[in-house]
Amino acid sequence: MGISDRKEREKEELKATILKAAHDLFLEKGVDKTSIRNIADKIEYSPGIIYHYFKDKSEIFHALHQQGFSMMNDRMVPLFSVSDPMERLKAMGRNYVDFALQNPGMYDLMFIKVTPMDHIQDEGIEKWKEGSQTFNGLRTTIADCIKAGYFKDQEVEPLAYMVWSTVHGLASLKIRNRCEVVNPDYQNTIVEQGLECMYDMIDPS
Amino acid sequence: MGISDRKEREKEELKATILKAAHDLFLEKGVDKTSIRNIADKIEYSPGIIYHYFKDKSEIFHALHQQGFSMMNDRMVPLFSVSDPMERLKAMGRNYVDFALQNPGMYDLMFIKVTPMDHIQDEGIEKWKEGSQTFNGLRTTIADCIKAGYFKDQEVEPLAYMVWSTVHGLASLKIRNRCEVVNPDYQNTIVEQGLECMYDMIDPS
DNA sequence: TTGATTTATTGAACACTGTTTAATTATATT
DNA sequence: AATATAATTAAACAGTGTTCAATAAATCAA
């Protein structure tokens, strides 16, 4: 049975090669401008081969989408060693924004692009597991904050969604070039300052 | 000179017809799935004609982009009759989110899609006028809030960007289907509740 | 009204896209 | 070595944005 094992392994290898090429290409040129033929050229195979490893283009994007969440989770996990929940919440916020600005292509796919969510719904992937996991980290931290006496009279779920919305807004408006309306003196630091501003709102000292 | 006037008028008419067709089509099918040929079919002209009225596809999107801002401004202007600045700020927030959820296609083009901003930068349209105007309304209102004693020790610009980010986040995560991670009991009302939650943060009563 | 000129419009072409499929090559099994 | 299975390709299809020479229509000058 060693042969079929090796074949299985080789299949996985080519699949990984395709994913890596796709990843590199769309970090370099953007998701929209990366074509199947571009990927095929990069790995020096014919375009058709890709359809033996992925159902369609959106399945490739979905795979990268998952990789992105695993990257983000890897960065979030260490923060759970921060015992003060408010400090942890702030650290998560900064971490989120930093991730977005350092990996705009990935962030785009994870939180802005339509495609990967379409795929999730089409395939009936009922629970968007990676996303739920990340959101749950936020939910838990906010629940901890409430237990610690912060956010009087607030519910966890709307609060978590609002905090997420704020950091997503800060990052995505920047990524999608909507910050031109901001006073030029603030352009370079506006995301950072906006984040600090959120800190002051959720934790008036 | 009446003839050239009429020709000018007819040219404007066809240009408006193209824009209307484009507008209808992309509200119906989405921006990405609306092609030049679709628009040409709808107005019963050949595809080539569109390039006599618009430089390229992104110029059409930019024109609709501007229409969107004029729609939004029309909804914002009346709010300046609200004299209490905090009440006005809250009303602007609700108005913004409502606009986004009622016109997701337009909102997409105005604040999420890459294309129209690309065009603005390529063409050297130095000051994104429509956007600046809308943002300035927010800036003014927040400055009024500070004068009225709200937001102690905060700067206008970061605060305005943060508030904008929050409402943009609330709306865009919903529009781009990222709310599936939210507890199903809250799904339908999460944007509304998130907004209320923001109200409590900026105006702790 | 005719002929010349300008303008509006078309249709075909180009290079690209995602995707499918029959044919081909390579590998594994008997 | 012959057969069966799997991997890979090349070609095709229908679509995309865009350009451009050819045509049709409208205007101008005589």
Short mmCIF file of C-alpha atoms (C1' of nucleotides) in Angstrom, two decimals:
data_model
loop_
_atom_site.label_atom_id
_atom_site.label_comp_id
_atom_site.label_asym_id
_atom_site.label_seq_id
_atom_site.Cartn_x
_atom_site.Cartn_y
_atom_site.Cartn_z
CA MET A 1 0.00 0.00 0.00
CA GLY A 2 3.06 2.25 -0.02
CA ILE A 3 2.42 3.31 -3.59
CA SER A 4 -1.04 4.71 -3.00
CA ASP A 5 0.32 6.45 0.08
CA ARG A 6 2.98 8.13 -2.00
CA LYS A 7 0.43 9.09 -4.65
CA GLU A 8 -1.77 10.57 -1.98
CA ARG A 9 1.21 12.51 -0.72
CA GLU A 10 2.10 13.74 -4.19
CA LYS A 11 -1.46 14.85 -4.74
CA GLU A 12 -1.37 16.83 -1.54
CA GLU A 13 1.95 18.32 -2.58
CA LEU A 14 0.66 19.61 -5.88
CA LYS A 15 -2.43 20.92 -4.14
CA ALA A 16 -0.19 22.79 -1.71
CA THR A 17 1.94 24.06 -4.60
CA ILE A 18 -1.14 25.45 -6.31
CA LEU A 19 -2.24 27.13 -3.10
CA LYS A 20 1.16 28.64 -2.51
CA ALA A 21 1.32 30.00 -6.04
CA ALA A 22 -2.18 31.42 -5.69
CA HIS A 23 -1.25 32.93 -2.36
CA ASP A 24 1.91 34.55 -3.66
CA LEU A 25 0.23 35.84 -6.79
CA PHE A 26 -2.69 37.47 -5.13
CA LEU A 27 -0.60 39.02 -2.40
CA GLU A 28 1.43 40.51 -5.22
CA LYS A 29 -1.26 41.48 -7.74
CA GLY A 30 -4.45 41.34 -5.72
CA VAL A 31 -7.16 38.72 -5.69
CA ASP A 32 -9.12 40.07 -8.64
CA LYS A 33 -6.19 40.22 -11.00
CA THR A 34 -4.99 36.70 -10.28
CA SER A 35 -6.27 34.31 -12.92
CA ILE A 36 -6.27 30.54 -13.15
CA ARG A 37 -3.84 30.83 -16.05
CA ASN A 38 -1.53 33.01 -13.94
CA ILE A 39 -1.45 30.31 -11.29
CA ALA A 40 -0.90 27.59 -13.90
CA ASP A 41 1.95 29.55 -15.49
CA LYS A 42 3.61 30.04 -12.13
CA ILE A 43 3.64 26.32 -11.29
CA GLU A 44 4.44 25.41 -14.92
CA TYR A 45 1.40 23.24 -15.46
CA SER A 46 -1.51 23.63 -17.84
CA PRO A 47 -4.55 25.54 -16.57
CA GLY A 48 -6.77 22.44 -16.67
CA ILE A 49 -4.82 20.65 -13.96
CA ILE A 50 -6.07 23.03 -11.33
CA TYR A 51 -9.56 21.65 -11.75
CA HIS A 52 -8.37 18.22 -10.67
CA TYR A 53 -7.39 19.63 -7.33
CA PHE A 54 -10.02 22.32 -6.80
CA LYS A 55 -13.64 22.36 -7.89
CA ASP A 56 -13.39 25.97 -9.04
CA LYS A 57 -11.64 29.25 -8.40
CA SER A 58 -13.76 30.07 -5.39
CA GLU A 59 -12.62 26.84 -3.72
CA ILE A 60 -9.03 28.09 -3.99
CA PHE A 61 -10.05 31.37 -2.43
CA HIS A 62 -11.88 29.53 0.29
CA ALA A 63 -8.79 27.51 1.10
CA LEU A 64 -6.71 30.68 1.38
CA HIS A 65 -9.52 32.24 3.36
CA GLN A 66 -9.11 29.45 5.91
CA GLN A 67 -5.33 29.86 5.95
CA GLY A 68 -5.87 33.52 6.73
CA PHE A 69 -7.99 32.71 9.75
CA SER A 70 -5.48 30.23 11.00
CA MET A 71 -2.79 32.94 10.70
CA MET A 72 -4.96 35.37 12.61
CA ASN A 73 -5.85 32.84 15.28
CA ASP A 74 -2.17 32.07 15.76
CA ARG A 75 -1.65 35.71 16.56
CA MET A 76 -4.65 35.91 18.87
CA VAL A 77 -4.06 32.83 20.99
CA PRO A 78 -1.05 34.21 22.91
CA LEU A 79 -3.15 37.18 24.03
CA PHE A 80 -5.23 34.92 26.24
CA SER A 81 -2.34 34.95 28.66
CA VAL A 82 -3.19 38.60 29.36
CA SER A 83 -5.26 38.22 32.50
CA ASP A 84 -6.85 41.67 32.71
CA PRO A 85 -9.78 41.38 30.28
CA MET A 86 -9.81 45.05 29.28
CA GLU A 87 -6.09 44.94 28.52
CA ARG A 88 -6.68 41.78 26.55
CA LEU A 89 -9.53 43.37 24.60
CA LYS A 90 -7.33 46.33 23.70
CA ALA A 91 -4.50 44.03 22.68
CA MET A 92 -6.89 42.05 20.48
CA GLY A 93 -8.04 45.23 18.81
CA ARG A 94 -4.51 46.35 18.03
CA ASN A 95 -3.61 42.87 16.88
CA TYR A 96 -6.59 42.80 14.54
CA VAL A 97 -5.81 46.14 12.98
CA ASP A 98 -2.10 45.33 12.64
CA PHE A 99 -2.92 42.05 10.95
CA ALA A 100 -5.19 43.83 8.51
CA LEU A 101 -2.65 46.49 7.58
CA GLN A 102 0.24 44.04 7.38
CA ASN A 103 -1.72 41.53 5.28
CA PRO A 104 -4.18 43.62 3.29
CA GLY A 105 -4.62 40.94 0.64
CA MET A 106 -5.49 38.29 3.18
CA TYR A 107 -7.68 40.65 5.15
CA ASP A 108 -9.52 41.54 1.97
CA LEU A 109 -10.33 37.90 1.36
CA MET A 110 -11.27 37.25 4.96
CA PHE A 111 -13.55 40.20 5.65
CA ILE A 112 -14.29 42.22 2.54
CA LYS A 113 -14.52 40.09 -0.60
CA VAL A 114 -17.85 38.50 -1.47
CA THR A 115 -16.44 35.34 -3.06
CA PRO A 116 -15.37 33.16 -0.13
CA MET A 117 -18.63 33.72 1.73
CA ASP A 118 -20.57 32.83 -1.40
CA HIS A 119 -18.68 29.59 -1.51
CA ILE A 120 -19.39 28.88 2.13
CA GLN A 121 -23.10 29.37 1.57
CA ASP A 122 -23.25 27.50 -1.74
CA GLU A 123 -21.49 24.47 -0.34
CA GLY A 124 -23.81 24.47 2.64
CA ILE A 125 -20.85 24.77 4.98
CA GLU A 126 -23.38 25.47 7.69
CA LYS A 127 -21.11 26.89 10.33
CA TRP A 128 -18.30 29.12 9.22
CA LYS A 129 -15.98 27.46 11.69
CA GLU A 130 -12.82 29.58 11.39
CA GLY A 131 -14.75 32.81 11.63
CA SER A 132 -16.82 31.59 14.56
CA GLN A 133 -13.71 30.62 16.45
CA THR A 134 -12.14 34.04 16.05
CA PHE A 135 -15.35 35.83 16.97
CA ASN A 136 -15.75 33.62 19.98
CA GLY A 137 -12.42 34.82 21.31
CA LEU A 138 -13.76 38.35 21.20
CA ARG A 139 -17.06 37.29 22.76
CA THR A 140 -15.31 35.58 25.65
CA THR A 141 -13.05 38.54 26.33
CA ILE A 142 -15.96 40.94 26.37
CA ALA A 143 -17.91 38.65 28.69
CA ASP A 144 -14.86 38.69 30.96
CA CYS A 145 -14.83 42.48 30.83
CA ILE A 146 -18.45 42.62 31.92
CA LYS A 147 -17.74 40.22 34.78
CA ALA A 148 -14.87 42.49 35.79
CA GLY A 149 -17.25 45.42 36.04
CA TYR A 150 -16.83 47.08 32.65
CA PHE A 151 -19.65 47.83 30.22
CA LYS A 152 -22.43 48.30 32.76
CA ASP A 153 -25.88 47.31 31.49
CA GLN A 154 -24.54 46.07 28.16
CA GLU A 155 -25.18 42.77 26.41
CA VAL A 156 -22.26 40.68 25.20
CA GLU A 157 -23.36 39.98 21.63
CA PRO A 158 -24.11 43.53 20.41
CA LEU A 159 -21.05 44.82 22.21
CA ALA A 160 -18.82 42.25 20.55
CA TYR A 161 -20.29 43.06 17.16
CA MET A 162 -19.81 46.77 17.73
CA VAL A 163 -16.17 46.39 18.74
CA TRP A 164 -15.52 44.14 15.76
CA SER A 165 -17.27 46.65 13.49
CA THR A 166 -15.08 49.45 14.76
CA VAL A 167 -11.76 47.73 14.18
CA HIS A 168 -12.99 46.38 10.87
CA GLY A 169 -14.05 49.85 9.86
CA LEU A 170 -10.75 51.41 10.89
CA ALA A 171 -8.81 48.90 8.83
CA SER A 172 -11.05 48.44 5.82
CA LEU A 173 -11.62 52.13 5.12
CA LYS A 174 -7.86 52.49 5.09
CA ILE A 175 -7.31 49.44 2.89
CA ARG A 176 -9.95 50.53 0.43
CA ASN A 177 -8.48 54.02 0.16
CA ARG A 178 -11.34 55.95 1.71
CA CYS A 179 -9.04 57.86 4.07
CA GLU A 180 -8.36 60.59 1.54
CA VAL A 181 -11.11 62.65 3.10
CA VAL A 182 -9.20 62.71 6.36
CA ASN A 183 -7.11 65.80 7.11
CA PRO A 184 -3.70 65.18 5.48
CA ASP A 185 -1.90 65.93 8.74
CA TYR A 186 -3.58 62.86 10.22
CA GLN A 187 -3.45 60.56 7.14
CA ASN A 188 -0.55 58.39 8.25
CA THR A 189 -1.64 57.90 11.82
CA ILE A 190 -5.41 57.99 11.56
CA VAL A 191 -5.98 54.26 12.03
CA GLU A 192 -3.76 54.21 15.10
CA GLN A 193 -5.41 57.35 16.49
CA GLY A 194 -8.87 56.02 15.74
CA LEU A 195 -8.00 52.90 17.68
CA GLU A 196 -6.76 54.93 20.65
CA CYS A 197 -9.98 56.84 20.45
CA MET A 198 -11.96 53.61 20.69
CA TYR A 199 -9.93 52.63 23.73
CA ASP A 200 -11.01 55.87 25.41
CA MET A 201 -14.64 55.16 24.63
CA ILE A 202 -14.73 51.62 25.96
CA ASP A 203 -12.50 52.38 28.95
CA PRO A 204 -12.91 55.99 30.11
CA SER A 205 -10.10 56.29 32.63
CA MET B 1 -26.38 77.71 -32.98
CA GLY B 2 -29.57 75.88 -31.97
CA ILE B 3 -28.43 72.72 -33.72
CA SER B 4 -25.26 72.21 -31.75
CA ASP B 5 -27.25 72.93 -28.61
CA ARG B 6 -29.69 70.18 -29.49
CA LYS B 7 -26.84 67.80 -30.28
CA GLU B 8 -25.25 68.61 -27.00
CA ARG B 9 -28.57 67.87 -25.33
CA GLU B 10 -28.98 64.59 -27.19
CA LYS B 11 -25.49 63.59 -26.20
CA GLU B 12 -26.28 64.27 -22.58
CA GLU B 13 -29.48 62.27 -22.96
CA LEU B 14 -27.76 59.16 -24.23
CA LYS B 15 -25.13 59.55 -21.55
CA ALA B 16 -27.90 59.67 -18.95
CA THR B 17 -29.59 56.68 -20.56
CA ILE B 18 -26.38 54.68 -20.30
CA LEU B 19 -25.98 55.67 -16.67
CA LYS B 20 -29.55 54.76 -15.84
CA ALA B 21 -29.20 51.37 -17.50
CA ALA B 22 -25.93 50.76 -15.66
CA HIS B 23 -27.52 51.86 -12.41
CA ASP B 24 -30.55 49.58 -12.82
CA LEU B 25 -28.44 46.63 -13.91
CA PHE B 26 -25.98 46.74 -11.10
CA LEU B 27 -28.63 47.29 -8.45
CA GLU B 28 -30.27 44.18 -9.86
CA LYS B 29 -27.27 41.93 -10.54
CA GLY B 30 -24.47 43.58 -8.62
CA VAL B 31 -21.61 45.69 -9.88
CA ASP B 32 -19.27 42.83 -10.75
CA LYS B 33 -21.77 40.95 -12.85
CA THR B 34 -22.79 43.95 -14.92
CA SER B 35 -20.89 44.02 -18.20
CA ILE B 36 -20.57 46.64 -20.89
CA ARG B 37 -22.46 44.31 -23.22
CA ASN B 38 -25.27 44.00 -20.67
CA ILE B 39 -25.60 47.76 -20.57
CA ALA B 40 -25.47 47.98 -24.38
CA ASP B 41 -28.15 45.29 -24.70
CA LYS B 42 -30.40 47.11 -22.26
CA ILE B 43 -30.29 50.40 -24.17
CA GLU B 44 -30.36 48.59 -27.53
CA TYR B 45 -27.11 50.00 -28.82
CA SER B 46 -23.88 48.28 -29.76
CA PRO B 47 -21.25 47.90 -27.03
CA GLY B 48 -18.81 50.24 -28.76
CA ILE B 49 -21.03 53.28 -28.40
CA ILE B 50 -20.48 53.38 -24.65
CA TYR B 51 -16.85 54.33 -25.24
CA HIS B 52 -17.95 57.50 -26.99
CA TYR B 53 -19.62 58.65 -23.81
CA PHE B 54 -17.33 57.19 -21.16
CA LYS B 55 -13.61 56.63 -21.26
CA ASP B 56 -13.92 53.19 -19.72
CA LYS B 57 -16.01 51.09 -17.36
CA SER B 58 -14.52 52.65 -14.27
CA GLU B 59 -15.68 56.08 -15.44
CA ILE B 60 -19.25 54.77 -15.43
CA PHE B 61 -18.75 53.47 -11.93
CA HIS B 62 -17.29 56.77 -10.88
CA ALA B 63 -20.33 58.63 -12.20
CA LEU B 64 -22.65 56.34 -10.23
CA HIS B 65 -20.33 56.71 -7.26
CA GLN B 66 -20.98 60.44 -7.36
CA GLN B 67 -24.73 59.92 -7.70
CA GLY B 68 -24.59 57.78 -4.59
CA PHE B 69 -22.96 60.55 -2.59
CA SER B 70 -25.48 63.05 -3.78
CA MET B 71 -28.24 60.66 -2.62
CA MET B 72 -26.61 60.31 0.76
CA ASN B 73 -26.00 64.03 1.13
CA ASP B 74 -29.66 64.69 0.34
CA ARG B 75 -30.53 62.49 3.29
CA MET B 76 -27.99 64.09 5.60
CA VAL B 77 -28.72 67.76 4.95
CA PRO B 78 -32.09 67.83 6.77
CA LEU B 79 -30.42 66.52 9.92
CA PHE B 80 -28.59 69.79 10.35
CA SER B 81 -31.84 71.21 11.64
CA VAL B 82 -31.36 69.05 14.75
CA SER B 83 -29.81 71.55 17.10
CA ASP B 84 -28.51 69.26 19.84
CA PRO B 85 -25.22 68.03 18.37
CA MET B 86 -25.26 64.66 20.12
CA GLU B 87 -28.77 63.99 18.89
CA ARG B 88 -27.66 65.04 15.43
CA LEU B 89 -24.65 62.74 15.57
CA LYS B 90 -26.84 59.81 16.53
CA ALA B 91 -29.32 60.62 13.78
CA MET B 92 -26.48 60.78 11.28
CA GLY B 93 -25.28 57.37 12.39
CA ARG B 94 -28.69 55.81 11.99
CA ASN B 95 -29.15 57.54 8.67
CA TYR B 96 -25.82 56.23 7.42
CA VAL B 97 -26.55 52.66 8.41
CA ASP B 98 -30.08 52.80 6.99
CA PHE B 99 -28.77 54.14 3.71
CA ALA B 100 -26.25 51.32 3.52
CA LEU B 101 -28.76 48.57 4.22
CA GLN B 102 -31.41 50.06 1.94
CA ASN B 103 -28.97 50.63 -0.94
CA PRO B 104 -26.35 47.92 -0.56
CA GLY B 105 -25.30 48.13 -4.20
CA MET B 106 -24.70 51.86 -4.00
CA TYR B 107 -23.02 51.57 -0.62
CA ASP B 108 -20.75 48.91 -2.03
CA LEU B 109 -19.59 51.24 -4.76
CA MET B 110 -19.24 54.21 -2.43
CA PHE B 111 -17.31 52.62 0.43
CA ILE B 112 -16.20 49.09 -0.34
CA LYS B 113 -15.29 48.56 -4.00
CA VAL B 114 -11.77 49.37 -5.12
CA THR B 115 -12.67 50.54 -8.63
CA PRO B 116 -14.09 54.04 -8.14
CA MET B 117 -11.23 55.10 -5.87
CA ASP B 118 -8.72 53.75 -8.39
CA HIS B 119 -10.33 55.98 -10.98
CA ILE B 120 -10.20 58.99 -8.69
CA GLN B 121 -6.48 58.48 -8.13
CA ASP B 122 -5.65 57.64 -11.77
CA GLU B 123 -7.39 60.70 -13.08
CA GLY B 124 -5.68 62.88 -10.52
CA ILE B 125 -9.00 64.05 -9.17
CA GLU B 126 -7.02 65.50 -6.30
CA LYS B 127 -9.79 66.13 -3.86
CA TRP B 128 -12.51 63.52 -3.63
CA LYS B 129 -15.12 66.25 -3.34
CA GLU B 130 -18.29 64.28 -2.69
CA GLY B 131 -16.66 62.18 -0.01
CA SER B 132 -15.03 65.18 1.63
CA GLN B 133 -18.35 66.96 1.82
CA THR B 134 -20.05 64.08 3.58
CA PHE B 135 -17.15 63.57 5.98
CA ASN B 136 -17.11 67.26 6.74
CA GLY B 137 -20.70 67.06 7.96
CA LEU B 138 -19.60 64.46 10.47
CA ARG B 139 -16.53 66.48 11.44
CA THR B 140 -18.62 69.59 12.08
CA THR B 141 -21.15 67.70 14.17
CA ILE B 142 -18.46 66.14 16.30
CA ALA B 143 -16.77 69.52 16.77
CA ASP B 144 -20.17 70.82 17.93
CA CYS B 145 -20.42 67.93 20.38
CA ILE B 146 -17.04 68.79 21.86
CA LYS B 147 -18.06 72.44 22.18
CA ALA B 148 -21.20 71.25 23.96
CA GLY B 149 -19.10 69.42 26.51
CA TYR B 150 -19.07 65.89 25.12
CA PHE B 151 -15.92 63.85 24.34
CA LYS B 152 -13.64 65.43 26.94
CA ASP B 153 -9.97 65.52 25.93
CA GLN B 154 -10.64 64.11 22.47
CA GLU B 155 -9.50 65.41 19.10
CA VAL B 156 -12.04 65.95 16.34
CA GLU B 157 -10.31 64.15 13.47
CA PRO B 158 -9.60 60.77 15.09
CA LEU B 159 -13.01 60.81 16.74
CA ALA B 160 -14.76 61.45 13.45
CA TYR B 161 -12.79 58.68 11.79
CA MET B 162 -13.61 56.28 14.61
CA VAL B 163 -17.34 57.00 14.48
CA TRP B 164 -17.33 56.62 10.72
CA SER B 165 -15.39 53.37 11.06
CA THR B 166 -17.93 52.01 13.48
CA VAL B 167 -20.99 52.67 11.35
CA HIS B 168 -19.15 51.53 8.25
CA GLY B 169 -18.15 48.35 10.04
CA LEU B 170 -21.67 47.67 11.27
CA ALA B 171 -23.07 48.04 7.77
CA SER B 172 -20.33 46.49 5.67
CA LEU B 173 -19.89 43.33 7.73
CA LYS B 174 -23.63 42.79 7.32
CA ILE B 175 -23.59 43.54 3.60
CA ARG B 176 -20.63 41.26 3.01
CA ASN B 177 -22.28 38.41 4.90
CA ARG B 178 -19.85 38.22 7.80
CA CYS B 179 -22.63 38.23 10.40
CA GLU B 180 -23.06 34.48 10.29
CA VAL B 181 -20.75 34.17 13.26
CA VAL B 182 -23.19 36.20 15.33
CA ASN B 183 -25.56 34.29 17.59
CA PRO B 184 -28.60 33.43 15.41
CA ASP B 185 -30.98 34.94 17.97
CA TYR B 186 -29.37 38.31 17.26
CA GLN B 187 -28.82 37.95 13.48
CA ASN B 188 -31.72 40.10 12.33
CA THR B 189 -31.21 42.92 14.78
CA ILE B 190 -27.46 42.94 15.27
CA VAL B 191 -26.75 46.04 13.21
CA GLU B 192 -29.44 47.99 15.03
CA GLN B 193 -28.25 46.72 18.41
CA GLY B 194 -24.64 47.41 17.55
CA LEU B 195 -25.61 50.97 16.73
CA GLU B 196 -27.46 51.39 20.03
CA CYS B 197 -24.38 50.06 21.70
CA MET B 198 -22.25 52.71 20.02
CA TYR B 199 -24.71 55.35 21.25
CA ASP B 200 -24.14 54.16 24.81
CA MET B 201 -20.39 54.40 24.36
CA ILE B 202 -20.30 57.91 22.96
CA ASP B 203 -23.03 59.22 25.27
CA PRO B 204 -23.06 57.36 28.59
CA SER B 205 -26.28 58.64 30.18
"C1'" DT C 1 -31.31 69.73 -54.17
"C1'" DT C 2 -26.75 68.10 -54.63
"C1'" DG C 3 -22.18 66.95 -52.98
"C1'" DA C 4 -18.79 67.27 -49.32
"C1'" DT C 5 -17.84 67.02 -44.43
"C1'" DT C 6 -18.47 65.96 -40.03
"C1'" DT C 7 -20.49 63.08 -36.51
"C1'" DA C 8 -22.73 58.90 -34.59
"C1'" DT C 9 -22.89 54.13 -34.60
"C1'" DT C 10 -21.70 49.57 -35.66
"C1'" DG C 11 -19.43 45.00 -36.14
"C1'" DA C 12 -15.53 42.60 -36.06
"C1'" DA C 13 -11.39 41.78 -33.94
"C1'" DC C 14 -7.89 41.31 -29.90
"C1'" DA C 15 -6.36 39.52 -25.78
"C1'" DC C 16 -8.02 38.13 -21.82
"C1'" DT C 17 -11.23 35.42 -18.31
"C1'" DG C 18 -13.22 30.64 -15.91
"C1'" DT C 19 -14.42 26.16 -17.13
"C1'" DT C 20 -15.22 21.63 -19.59
"C1'" DT C 21 -13.85 17.68 -22.20
"C1'" DA C 22 -11.69 14.56 -25.38
"C1'" DA C 23 -7.20 13.14 -26.37
"C1'" DT C 24 -2.64 12.13 -24.77
"C1'" DT C 25 0.97 10.83 -21.78
"C1'" DA C 26 2.66 8.58 -17.70
"C1'" DT C 27 2.24 5.31 -14.15
"C1'" DA C 28 0.72 0.98 -11.91
"C1'" DT C 29 -1.23 -3.65 -12.13
"C1'" DT C 30 -1.68 -8.07 -13.95
"C1'" DA D 1 4.79 -6.99 -22.28
"C1'" DA D 2 -0.07 -5.89 -22.38
"C1'" DT D 3 -3.63 -3.86 -20.01
"C1'" DA D 4 -5.93 -0.82 -16.96
"C1'" DT D 5 -5.79 3.39 -14.31
"C1'" DA D 6 -4.57 7.82 -13.27
"C1'" DA D 7 -2.39 12.41 -14.36
"C1'" DT D 8 -1.92 15.94 -17.58
"C1'" DT D 9 -2.67 18.55 -21.60
"C1'" DA D 10 -4.50 21.14 -25.60
"C1'" DA D 11 -8.30 22.86 -27.59
"C1'" DA D 12 -12.63 24.67 -27.38
"C1'" DC D 13 -16.72 27.54 -25.46
"C1'" DA D 14 -18.89 31.47 -23.94
"C1'" DG D 15 -17.98 35.29 -21.66
"C1'" DT D 16 -15.18 39.82 -20.45
"C1'" DG D 17 -13.23 45.07 -21.51
"C1'" DT D 18 -11.56 47.61 -25.21
"C1'" DT D 19 -10.09 49.36 -29.86
"C1'" DC D 20 -10.72 50.59 -34.56
"C1'" DA D 21 -11.75 50.55 -39.43
"C1'" DA D 22 -15.99 50.62 -41.91
"C1'" DT D 23 -20.66 52.18 -42.30
"C1'" DA D 24 -24.76 55.03 -41.57
"C1'" DA D 25 -26.71 59.39 -40.41
"C1'" DA D 26 -26.90 64.10 -39.92
"C1'" DT D 27 -25.16 68.71 -40.99
"C1'" DC D 28 -23.04 72.11 -43.83
"C1'" DA D 29 -21.78 74.63 -48.13
"C1'" DA D 30 -22.76 75.27 -53.06
#
